[in-house]
Amino acid sequence: MSNTNYFSNKHGLSRFLLLVTGCCLLVTGLSACSSKPYFTQTRLIMGTVVEITATDKSAIEKAFSEIERIDALMSIYNPNSEISRLNKQHELKVSPDTLYVLEKAKYFYEKTEGAFDITVGPLVKLWNIKENMYKDADRIRVPAKDKIDKMLSYIGSNFIDIDAEKSIIKLQGNNLVLDLGGIAKGYAVDKAVEELKRCGVTSALVNAGGDLYCLGKKGWSYWTIGLQDPYKRNEISRKFALKNRAVATSGNYEQFFIYQNKRYSHIIDPRTGYPVDNNICSVSVFAGDCLTADVLATAIYVLGEEQGGELAKQFNDVEIKIMAR
Ligand code: AMP
Ligand code: MG
């Protein structure tokens, strides 16, 4: 049975508003009882602040190397990454990591009925949210509808062919562009945790800009994750005690631009070609692994409260917290 914890009021009465932020989760460990001291190291990777806390400094180094390795394979900002080369060549023999992530992405594409779709690359470029965020209002251009509609005809993860035995990926047509921005970070967190475990670490926290995993306990207590109030940057709206659990958040309050009084988020609805426009401010997903949490947070944000809640119920061990207007 699904363990989904979904707060919503369909009748528009007092909605039990939860949550929280995504990219700015504030994380603390409650306990000071551990015999060994914890170290926290921070690096800028995957366009975000990655923080790893554990008692073993050399294991932390190795976990960072693992995240850097995944970034080098999957970043669209690195022209030599496998994903960039695949986007250019339309056919490539890929590493086991890229193969795994692409298979997962296709699985979630089907499971979310297209709400999660890594072929949104051309739309992400067209909307140019990351640059528009920093532009003056009079310099922002919103794409024309006919351009968006044309792009929609070649958007769809069903156009990605995967030969798992040969590890060969083919992109049908010449227009497909993959963007792993909604899945690679979660996978990288999982790989970092795997590396820490391989080094014998049983207690650690890996936090990649709010996509995080709490390994074991911190001393005698669970890890305490404070979810920041999206409207008050330095305030925590709610705390969660977690052990062997991942959390990821997606929303419209960190990466967006405003054009003619309308907010355009960095998450695209692949069914319309437009940035998601619904009443959700943020979705946090708690799951057994960070890839699943990362993907479902994006997908639920696209689908909205009701459909997103139904989607979450299909997964054992997944809980969601939605903050809506
Ligand atoms: P997140 O912030 O984890 O929700 O991921 C958002 C990022 O994923 C965006 O910056 C895009 O790179 C990409 N993206 C946008 N819309 C979608 C979508 N509907 N499905 C999959 N990836 C998306
Ligand atoms: Mg995410």
Short mmCIF file of C-alpha atoms and ligand atoms in Angstrom, two decimals:
data_model
loop_
_atom_site.label_atom_id
_atom_site.label_comp_id
_atom_site.label_asym_id
_atom_site.label_seq_id
_atom_site.Cartn_x
_atom_site.Cartn_y
_atom_site.Cartn_z
CA MET A 1 0.00 0.00 0.00
CA SER A 2 1.19 3.45 -0.77
CA ASN A 3 2.48 5.45 2.12
CA THR A 4 1.72 8.70 0.39
CA ASN A 5 0.98 11.56 2.68
CA TYR A 6 -0.82 14.11 0.63
CA PHE A 7 -2.32 17.27 2.00
CA SER A 8 -4.97 18.94 -0.05
CA ASN A 9 -8.42 20.35 0.25
CA LYS A 10 -10.38 19.81 -2.90
CA HIS A 11 -13.16 22.11 -1.71
CA GLY A 12 -10.90 25.10 -1.43
CA LEU A 13 -11.47 25.45 2.31
CA SER A 14 -8.61 25.68 4.68
CA ARG A 15 -5.96 23.89 2.79
CA PHE A 16 -3.42 22.28 4.99
CA LEU A 17 -0.53 24.09 3.54
CA LEU A 18 2.71 22.57 4.09
CA LEU A 19 5.91 23.16 3.00
CA VAL A 20 8.66 24.18 2.00
CA THR A 21 11.45 25.03 -0.23
CA GLY A 22 13.57 23.12 -2.50
CA CYS A 23 16.89 24.40 -3.24
CA CYS A 24 17.54 25.87 0.15
CA LEU A 25 16.85 23.12 2.60
CA LEU A 26 18.47 23.89 5.89
CA VAL A 27 19.96 20.80 7.36
CA THR A 28 21.16 20.18 10.85
CA GLY A 29 22.06 17.18 12.90
CA LEU A 30 20.34 17.07 16.24
CA SER A 31 22.72 14.96 18.12
CA ALA A 32 26.07 15.82 19.53
CA CYS A 33 26.42 12.33 20.98
CA SER A 34 28.50 10.79 18.23
CA SER A 35 31.87 9.59 19.40
CA LYS A 36 33.66 10.70 16.22
CA PRO A 37 33.56 14.33 15.06
CA TYR A 38 31.66 15.14 11.86
CA PHE A 39 33.20 17.14 9.05
CA THR A 40 31.23 19.14 6.51
CA GLN A 41 32.72 19.98 3.15
CA THR A 42 31.14 22.11 0.47
CA ARG A 43 31.78 22.40 -3.27
CA LEU A 44 30.09 24.02 -6.23
CA ILE A 45 29.10 21.22 -8.62
CA MET A 46 26.19 20.81 -11.03
CA GLY A 47 25.44 24.49 -10.74
CA THR A 48 24.64 24.19 -7.07
CA VAL A 49 26.19 24.01 -3.61
CA VAL A 50 26.91 20.42 -2.68
CA GLU A 51 27.51 19.72 0.98
CA ILE A 52 28.66 16.41 2.45
CA THR A 53 28.78 15.71 6.18
CA ALA A 54 30.42 12.56 7.54
CA THR A 55 33.08 11.48 9.99
CA ASP A 56 35.54 10.22 7.36
CA LYS A 57 37.31 12.99 5.42
CA SER A 58 38.76 10.74 2.73
CA ALA A 59 35.35 9.15 2.12
CA ILE A 60 33.89 12.64 1.69
CA GLU A 61 36.57 13.35 -0.96
CA LYS A 62 35.67 10.17 -2.81
CA ALA A 63 31.96 10.99 -2.66
CA PHE A 64 32.65 14.42 -4.18
CA SER A 65 34.67 12.77 -6.95
CA GLU A 66 31.70 10.56 -7.69
CA ILE A 67 29.39 13.58 -8.04
CA GLU A 68 31.95 15.27 -10.31
CA ARG A 69 32.15 12.09 -12.41
CA ILE A 70 28.36 12.03 -12.88
CA ASP A 71 28.36 15.74 -13.75
CA ALA A 72 31.07 15.14 -16.37
CA LEU A 73 28.90 12.44 -17.96
CA MET A 74 25.55 14.20 -17.89
CA SER A 75 25.97 17.98 -17.86
CA ILE A 76 24.57 19.79 -20.89
CA TYR A 77 26.90 22.68 -20.08
CA ASN A 78 29.96 20.50 -20.70
CA PRO A 79 30.35 19.96 -24.47
CA ASN A 80 32.32 16.76 -23.84
CA SER A 81 29.75 15.07 -21.61
CA GLU A 82 28.04 11.97 -22.95
CA ILE A 83 24.72 13.79 -23.04
CA SER A 84 26.17 16.72 -25.03
CA ARG A 85 27.80 14.32 -27.49
CA LEU A 86 24.59 12.33 -27.79
CA ASN A 87 22.65 15.53 -28.45
CA LYS A 88 25.12 16.40 -31.21
CA GLN A 89 25.60 12.98 -32.81
CA HIS A 90 22.12 11.51 -32.16
CA GLU A 91 23.69 8.11 -31.54
CA LEU A 92 26.23 7.09 -28.90
CA LYS A 93 27.51 4.12 -26.94
CA VAL A 94 27.18 5.29 -23.36
CA SER A 95 28.49 4.41 -19.90
CA PRO A 96 26.47 2.20 -17.51
CA ASP A 97 25.58 5.33 -15.50
CA THR A 98 24.12 7.20 -18.46
CA LEU A 99 22.34 4.07 -19.65
CA TYR A 100 20.78 3.60 -16.20
CA VAL A 101 19.63 7.22 -15.93
CA LEU A 102 18.15 7.23 -19.44
CA GLU A 103 16.28 3.99 -18.76
CA LYS A 104 14.93 5.49 -15.53
CA ALA A 105 13.98 8.69 -17.34
CA LYS A 106 11.99 6.73 -19.91
CA TYR A 107 10.34 4.69 -17.17
CA PHE A 108 9.23 7.89 -15.41
CA TYR A 109 8.12 9.43 -18.70
CA GLU A 110 5.67 6.59 -19.09
CA LYS A 111 4.69 6.47 -15.43
CA THR A 112 3.98 10.23 -15.38
CA GLU A 113 2.22 10.12 -18.75
CA GLY A 114 4.72 12.55 -20.21
CA ALA A 115 4.86 15.07 -17.36
CA PHE A 116 8.49 14.13 -16.73
CA ASP A 117 10.26 14.29 -20.05
CA ILE A 118 14.00 14.76 -20.54
CA THR A 119 13.42 15.75 -24.19
CA VAL A 120 12.21 19.18 -23.03
CA GLY A 121 15.71 20.44 -23.93
CA PRO A 122 14.64 22.59 -26.91
CA LEU A 123 11.83 24.16 -24.88
CA VAL A 124 14.17 24.84 -21.96
CA LYS A 125 16.46 26.65 -24.42
CA LEU A 126 13.59 28.49 -26.10
CA TRP A 127 12.23 29.80 -22.80
CA ASN A 128 15.74 30.66 -21.64
CA ILE A 129 14.57 30.97 -18.03
CA LYS A 130 18.04 30.88 -16.52
CA GLU A 131 19.08 33.99 -18.48
CA ASN A 132 15.74 35.74 -18.34
CA MET A 133 15.92 35.54 -14.53
CA TYR A 134 18.68 38.13 -14.59
CA LYS A 135 17.33 40.41 -17.31
CA ASP A 136 15.47 43.68 -16.93
CA ALA A 137 11.75 43.24 -17.68
CA ASP A 138 11.95 45.23 -20.93
CA ARG A 139 14.62 42.89 -22.34
CA ILE A 140 12.67 39.68 -21.76
CA ARG A 141 11.10 38.02 -24.78
CA VAL A 142 8.45 35.34 -24.48
CA PRO A 143 8.48 32.81 -27.34
CA ALA A 144 5.75 32.90 -29.98
CA LYS A 145 3.05 30.25 -29.70
CA ASP A 146 3.59 28.87 -33.21
CA LYS A 147 7.26 28.26 -32.40
CA ILE A 148 6.30 26.40 -29.24
CA ASP A 149 3.67 24.34 -31.06
CA LYS A 150 6.17 23.37 -33.74
CA MET A 151 8.62 22.21 -31.10
CA LEU A 152 5.99 20.10 -29.40
CA SER A 153 5.88 17.86 -32.47
CA TYR A 154 9.35 16.52 -31.74
CA ILE A 155 9.25 16.48 -27.94
CA GLY A 156 8.80 13.06 -26.31
CA SER A 157 10.96 10.45 -24.61
CA ASN A 158 9.33 7.85 -26.85
CA PHE A 159 11.74 9.19 -29.51
CA ILE A 160 14.71 7.90 -27.49
CA ASP A 161 15.74 4.38 -28.52
CA ILE A 162 17.72 2.42 -25.97
CA ASP A 163 19.64 -0.73 -26.84
CA ALA A 164 20.46 -1.86 -23.32
CA GLU A 165 22.55 -4.84 -24.39
CA LYS A 166 24.88 -2.76 -26.53
CA SER A 167 24.53 0.40 -24.39
CA ILE A 168 23.69 2.34 -27.53
CA ILE A 169 21.30 5.27 -27.44
CA LYS A 170 19.70 6.64 -30.59
CA LEU A 171 17.74 9.86 -30.80
CA GLN A 172 15.11 9.73 -33.52
CA GLY A 173 15.02 12.70 -35.88
CA ASN A 174 17.45 15.60 -35.80
CA ASN A 175 15.71 17.85 -33.34
CA LEU A 176 15.73 15.88 -30.10
CA VAL A 177 17.76 17.48 -27.30
CA LEU A 178 18.08 15.77 -23.93
CA ASP A 179 18.24 17.76 -20.70
CA LEU A 180 18.90 15.76 -17.53
CA GLY A 181 18.40 18.77 -15.23
CA GLY A 182 15.48 17.03 -13.51
CA ILE A 183 17.19 13.72 -12.76
CA ALA A 184 21.01 13.88 -12.80
CA LYS A 185 21.38 15.64 -9.45
CA GLY A 186 19.29 13.05 -7.63
CA TYR A 187 21.28 10.26 -9.25
CA ALA A 188 24.56 11.95 -8.31
CA VAL A 189 23.44 12.13 -4.67
CA ASP A 190 22.62 8.40 -4.75
CA LYS A 191 26.03 7.61 -6.24
CA ALA A 192 27.79 9.72 -3.60
CA VAL A 193 25.94 7.82 -0.89
CA GLU A 194 26.90 4.52 -2.53
CA GLU A 195 30.54 5.63 -2.48
CA LEU A 196 30.35 6.63 1.19
CA LYS A 197 28.90 3.22 2.04
CA ARG A 198 31.63 1.52 0.01
CA CYS A 199 34.15 3.34 2.24
CA GLY A 200 32.45 1.93 5.33
CA VAL A 201 30.57 5.10 6.24
CA THR A 202 27.27 4.43 8.01
CA SER A 203 26.30 7.98 8.95
CA ALA A 204 26.37 10.88 6.50
CA LEU A 205 24.39 13.58 4.83
CA VAL A 206 24.73 14.48 1.15
CA ASN A 207 22.92 17.65 0.12
CA ALA A 208 23.09 18.87 -3.46
CA GLY A 209 21.23 22.17 -3.36
CA GLY A 210 18.24 20.66 -1.58
CA ASP A 211 18.29 17.23 -3.22
CA LEU A 212 19.59 15.19 -0.35
CA TYR A 213 20.03 11.85 1.34
CA CYS A 214 20.34 11.12 5.05
CA LEU A 215 22.44 8.00 5.57
CA GLY A 216 21.91 6.25 8.90
CA LYS A 217 21.56 8.39 12.00
CA LYS A 218 23.64 11.25 13.25
CA GLY A 219 24.95 9.90 16.52
CA TRP A 220 21.96 8.69 18.50
CA SER A 221 19.41 10.79 16.67
CA TYR A 222 17.92 10.91 13.24
CA TRP A 223 19.13 13.64 10.89
CA THR A 224 16.94 16.71 11.15
CA ILE A 225 15.99 18.35 7.89
CA GLY A 226 14.54 21.82 8.11
CA LEU A 227 12.48 22.81 5.12
CA GLN A 228 12.75 26.50 4.53
CA ASP A 229 9.70 28.67 4.15
CA PRO A 230 9.68 29.78 0.49
CA TYR A 231 8.39 33.20 1.44
CA LYS A 232 10.86 33.82 4.27
CA ARG A 233 14.30 32.80 3.19
CA ASN A 234 15.81 32.31 6.61
CA GLU A 235 12.88 30.65 8.32
CA ILE A 236 12.20 26.98 8.61
CA SER A 237 8.57 26.09 8.09
CA ARG A 238 8.83 22.50 9.21
CA LYS A 239 11.37 19.95 10.44
CA PHE A 240 11.62 16.27 9.63
CA ALA A 241 13.67 13.59 11.35
CA LEU A 242 15.06 11.23 8.74
CA LYS A 243 17.15 8.10 8.45
CA ASN A 244 18.09 6.37 5.17
CA ARG A 245 15.79 8.70 3.30
CA ALA A 246 16.02 11.07 0.34
CA VAL A 247 14.28 14.41 -0.13
CA ALA A 248 14.02 16.63 -3.20
CA THR A 249 11.97 19.75 -3.84
CA SER A 250 10.77 21.45 -7.01
CA GLY A 251 9.01 24.76 -7.20
CA ASN A 252 8.63 28.11 -8.82
CA TYR A 253 10.15 30.44 -6.26
CA GLU A 254 13.88 29.94 -6.90
CA GLN A 255 14.23 29.87 -10.68
CA PHE A 256 11.71 32.01 -12.50
CA PHE A 257 11.25 35.29 -14.33
CA ILE A 258 8.37 37.71 -14.27
CA TYR A 259 6.98 39.09 -17.51
CA GLN A 260 3.91 41.34 -17.61
CA ASN A 261 3.08 40.42 -14.00
CA LYS A 262 3.15 36.71 -14.72
CA ARG A 263 5.63 34.32 -13.16
CA TYR A 264 7.34 31.84 -15.50
CA SER A 265 8.97 28.87 -13.76
CA HIS A 266 11.98 26.85 -14.96
CA ILE A 267 9.90 23.69 -15.19
CA ILE A 268 8.17 23.16 -18.51
CA ASP A 269 4.91 21.33 -18.99
CA PRO A 270 5.86 19.08 -21.92
CA ARG A 271 2.21 18.72 -22.85
CA THR A 272 1.77 22.43 -23.56
CA GLY A 273 5.32 23.67 -24.10
CA TYR A 274 4.76 26.43 -21.54
CA PRO A 275 6.31 26.84 -18.08
CA VAL A 276 4.13 25.22 -15.45
CA ASP A 277 1.38 27.55 -14.34
CA ASN A 278 -0.59 26.18 -11.41
CA ASN A 279 -1.23 26.97 -7.74
CA ILE A 280 1.75 25.00 -6.42
CA CYS A 281 4.67 26.89 -4.92
CA SER A 282 6.71 23.83 -4.04
CA VAL A 283 6.57 20.07 -3.91
CA SER A 284 8.87 18.08 -1.65
CA VAL A 285 9.16 14.36 -2.19
CA PHE A 286 10.51 11.94 0.39
CA ALA A 287 11.66 8.63 -1.08
CA GLY A 288 14.05 5.74 -0.60
CA ASP A 289 16.45 7.13 -3.21
CA CYS A 290 17.22 10.61 -4.43
CA LEU A 291 16.73 9.95 -8.14
CA THR A 292 13.12 9.01 -7.49
CA ALA A 293 12.62 12.01 -5.21
CA ASP A 294 14.18 14.37 -7.77
CA VAL A 295 12.07 13.12 -10.68
CA LEU A 296 8.79 12.90 -8.79
CA ALA A 297 9.15 16.42 -7.39
CA THR A 298 9.41 17.79 -10.94
CA ALA A 299 6.61 15.56 -12.26
CA ILE A 300 4.20 16.34 -9.42
CA TYR A 301 4.86 20.03 -9.84
CA VAL A 302 3.89 19.67 -13.52
CA LEU A 303 0.83 17.54 -12.82
CA GLY A 304 -0.62 19.70 -10.04
CA GLU A 305 -2.01 18.77 -6.65
CA GLU A 306 -4.66 16.27 -7.57
CA GLN A 307 -3.01 14.33 -10.39
CA GLY A 308 0.37 14.64 -8.70
CA GLY A 309 -1.07 13.20 -5.49
CA GLU A 310 -2.48 10.27 -7.42
CA LEU A 311 0.89 9.68 -9.04
CA ALA A 312 2.66 9.63 -5.67
CA LYS A 313 0.26 6.98 -4.39
CA GLN A 314 1.55 4.60 -7.04
CA PHE A 315 4.94 4.45 -5.33
CA ASN A 316 5.57 2.56 -2.13
CA ASP A 317 7.56 4.46 0.39
CA VAL A 318 6.98 7.88 -1.18
CA GLU A 319 5.55 10.82 0.75
CA ILE A 320 4.89 14.26 -0.62
CA LYS A 321 4.38 17.66 0.90
CA ILE A 322 2.90 20.37 -1.24
CA MET A 323 2.77 24.06 -0.59
CA ALA A 324 0.14 25.76 -2.71
CA ARG A 325 -1.29 29.24 -2.97
P1 AMP B 1 14.00 20.43 -10.82
O1 AMP B 1 14.45 21.79 -10.41
O2 AMP B 1 14.71 19.29 -10.16
O3 AMP B 1 12.53 20.27 -10.79
O4 AMP B 1 14.44 20.24 -12.34
C1 AMP B 1 14.14 21.22 -13.28
C2 AMP B 1 15.06 21.10 -14.45
O5 AMP B 1 14.72 19.92 -15.22
C3 AMP B 1 14.92 22.28 -15.40
O6 AMP B 1 15.88 23.27 -15.13
C4 AMP B 1 15.15 21.63 -16.76
O7 AMP B 1 16.53 21.48 -16.99
C5 AMP B 1 14.55 20.25 -16.58
N1 AMP B 1 13.10 20.19 -16.83
C6 AMP B 1 12.20 21.21 -16.99
N2 AMP B 1 10.96 20.75 -17.17
C7 AMP B 1 11.05 19.39 -17.14
C8 AMP B 1 10.10 18.33 -17.27
N3 AMP B 1 8.80 18.57 -17.44
N4 AMP B 1 10.55 17.06 -17.20
C9 AMP B 1 11.88 16.79 -17.02
N5 AMP B 1 12.82 17.74 -16.87
C10 AMP B 1 12.42 19.02 -16.93
MG MG B 2 15.04 18.23 -8.66
#
